XYZ file of N, CA, C and O in Angstrom:
204
model
N -6.654 15.092 6.452
C -6.033 14.310 6.404
C -7.418 13.963 5.301
O -8.197 13.364 6.476
N -7.216 12.315 4.576
C -7.663 11.317 4.311
C -6.811 10.491 4.950
O -5.636 9.873 5.294
N -8.065 8.615 5.007
C -7.333 7.628 5.417
C -7.724 6.893 3.867
O -8.880 6.038 3.713
N -7.443 5.817 3.816
C -7.262 5.070 2.599
C -7.092 4.108 2.629
O -6.032 3.679 3.244
N -7.471 3.439 2.382
C -8.392 1.361 2.969
C -8.576 0.808 2.071
O -9.649 0.754 1.409
N -7.157 0.142 2.224
C -6.568 -0.460 -0.094
C -7.224 -3.075 1.017
O -6.340 -2.875 1.995
N -7.297 -2.801 -0.310
C -8.344 -3.745 0.231
C -8.027 -5.107 -0.941
O -8.275 -4.787 -2.246
N -6.804 -6.359 -0.726
C -6.254 -6.862 -2.329
C -7.626 -7.627 -2.484
O -8.635 -8.464 -2.118
N -7.562 -7.513 -4.314
C -8.674 -8.509 -4.808
C -8.248 -9.444 -5.660
O -8.366 -10.385 -6.501
N -6.908 -9.748 -4.844
C -6.149 -10.813 -6.109
C -4.960 -11.674 -5.350
O -4.936 -11.278 -3.791
N -5.209 -12.926 -4.958
C -3.955 -13.511 -3.889
C -2.306 -12.899 -3.508
O -2.018 -11.912 -4.381
N -2.420 -12.775 -1.953
C -1.379 -12.922 -1.889
C -0.126 -13.215 -2.683
O 0.472 -12.030 -2.812
N 0.041 -13.761 -3.958
C 1.703 -14.486 -4.465
C 1.747 -13.620 -5.540
O 2.669 -13.508 -5.516
N 0.396 -13.212 -5.649
C 0.447 -12.314 -7.130
C 0.388 -10.590 -7.135
O 1.134 -9.734 -7.360
N -0.082 -10.006 -5.584
C 0.273 -8.635 -4.855
C 1.442 -9.218 -3.980
O 2.499 -8.054 -4.459
N 2.482 -9.598 -3.918
C 3.939 -9.505 -3.441
C 4.258 -9.976 -4.490
O 5.919 -9.103 -4.553
N 4.517 -10.310 -6.090
C 5.264 -9.410 -7.007
C 5.013 -8.345 -7.277
O 5.820 -7.612 -8.439
N 4.111 -7.940 -6.606
C 4.394 -4.938 -7.204
C 5.211 -5.329 -6.249
O 5.180 -3.709 -5.836
N 5.580 -5.128 -5.080
C 5.662 -5.189 -3.544
C 7.490 -4.108 -4.143
O 7.053 -2.554 -3.236
N 8.209 -4.444 -4.531
C 9.196 -3.298 -4.898
C 8.314 -2.649 -5.252
O 9.041 -1.285 -4.467
N 7.551 -2.069 -6.251
C 7.361 -0.640 -6.909
C 5.781 -0.216 -6.494
O 5.619 0.743 -6.393
N 5.981 -1.287 -5.646
C 4.710 -0.281 -4.611
C 5.136 -0.173 -3.327
O 5.055 1.471 -3.383
N 5.890 0.397 -3.130
C 7.781 -0.105 -1.836
C 7.804 2.171 -2.920
O 8.331 2.699 -1.674
N 8.004 1.683 -4.402
C 8.807 3.255 -4.890
C 7.580 4.057 -4.484
O 7.531 4.903 -4.903
N 6.861 3.323 -5.489
C 5.307 4.224 -5.017
C 4.527 5.439 -3.709
O 4.790 6.537 -3.690
N 5.320 4.285 -3.169
C 5.542 4.517 -1.897
C 6.515 5.701 -0.992
O 6.040 7.557 -0.245
N 7.868 5.755 -1.405
C 9.225 6.452 -1.250
C 8.172 7.350 -2.433
O 8.532 8.996 -1.382
N 7.897 7.930 -3.453
C 7.389 8.988 -4.257
C 6.839 10.356 -3.497
O 7.115 11.453 -3.139
N 5.990 9.589 -3.425
C 4.429 10.305 -1.957
C 5.068 10.525 -0.370
O 5.297 11.592 -0.121
N 5.744 10.236 -0.460
C 6.273 10.237 1.640
C 7.260 11.220 0.689
O 7.784 13.030 2.125
N 8.545 11.261 -0.109
C 8.556 12.883 -0.392
C 8.404 13.705 -1.082
O 8.883 14.644 -0.681
N 7.254 13.484 -1.067
C 6.577 15.144 -1.911
C 5.824 15.444 -0.728
O 4.976 16.077 -0.974
N 5.814 14.473 0.484
C 4.955 14.940 1.362
C 2.952 14.857 1.582
O 2.651 15.038 1.799
N 3.362 13.773 0.293
C 1.495 13.796 0.510
C 1.494 12.513 1.958
O 0.050 12.367 2.304
N 2.074 11.473 1.531
C 1.443 10.295 3.064
C 2.422 11.103 3.868
O 3.876 11.159 3.951
N 1.575 9.978 5.025
C 2.040 10.812 6.389
C 2.757 9.335 6.809
O 3.571 8.734 7.233
N 1.864 9.021 7.417
C 1.565 7.364 7.525
C 1.056 5.781 6.639
O -0.047 6.270 5.418
N 1.818 4.525 7.122
C 1.719 3.671 5.760
C 2.359 2.469 6.275
O 2.319 2.196 7.399
N 1.435 1.717 6.142
C 1.254 -0.140 6.956
C 0.670 -1.524 5.528
O -0.464 -0.863 5.537
N 0.196 -2.242 6.107
C -0.327 -2.985 6.288
C -1.746 -3.812 7.324
O -1.238 -3.178 8.184
N -2.765 -4.280 6.227
C -3.184 -4.908 7.936
C -2.924 -6.248 8.342
O -2.363 -6.844 7.158
N -3.371 -6.173 9.562
C -3.253 -7.650 10.411
C -4.688 -7.565 10.487
O -5.267 -7.203 11.199
N -5.081 -9.015 9.771
C -4.369 -10.157 9.481
C -4.262 -8.591 7.471
O -5.147 -8.647 6.839
N -2.994 -10.438 6.493
C -2.088 -9.893 5.183
C -3.449 -8.823 3.964
O -3.459 -10.118 3.363
N -4.277 -8.205 4.815
C -5.797 -8.456 3.448
C -6.383 -7.444 2.820
O -6.449 -7.179 1.944
N -4.959 -6.473 3.053
C -4.283 -4.961 2.118
C -4.274 -4.407 2.822
O -3.065 -4.708 3.263
N -4.294 -2.342 2.885
C -3.402 -1.307 3.909
C -3.740 -0.460 3.702
O -4.927 -0.444 3.465
N -3.145 0.460 4.409
C -3.614 1.600 5.385
C -3.029 2.728 4.871
O -1.874 3.093 4.377
N -2.996 4.045 4.354
C -2.235 5.180 3.782
C -2.750 5.790 5.256
O -3.699 6.741 4.425
N -2.421 7.040 5.190
C -2.554 8.091 5.664
C -2.074 9.270 4.658
O -1.161 9.868 4.745
N -3.329 9.597 3.968
C -2.366 10.561 3.329
C -2.993 12.336 3.218
O -4.755 13.115 4.155
């Protein structure tokens, strides 16, 4: 298992423009069995994916 810790490099307004595409990307990898769990960091400065 790997833990990917992601940090946004752009403002949230710009990040949010890609949220739908990001969720589609996650769904593909969940369906393939690649991802175990994922979610945003609090405060919202990035996300975490268990691979």
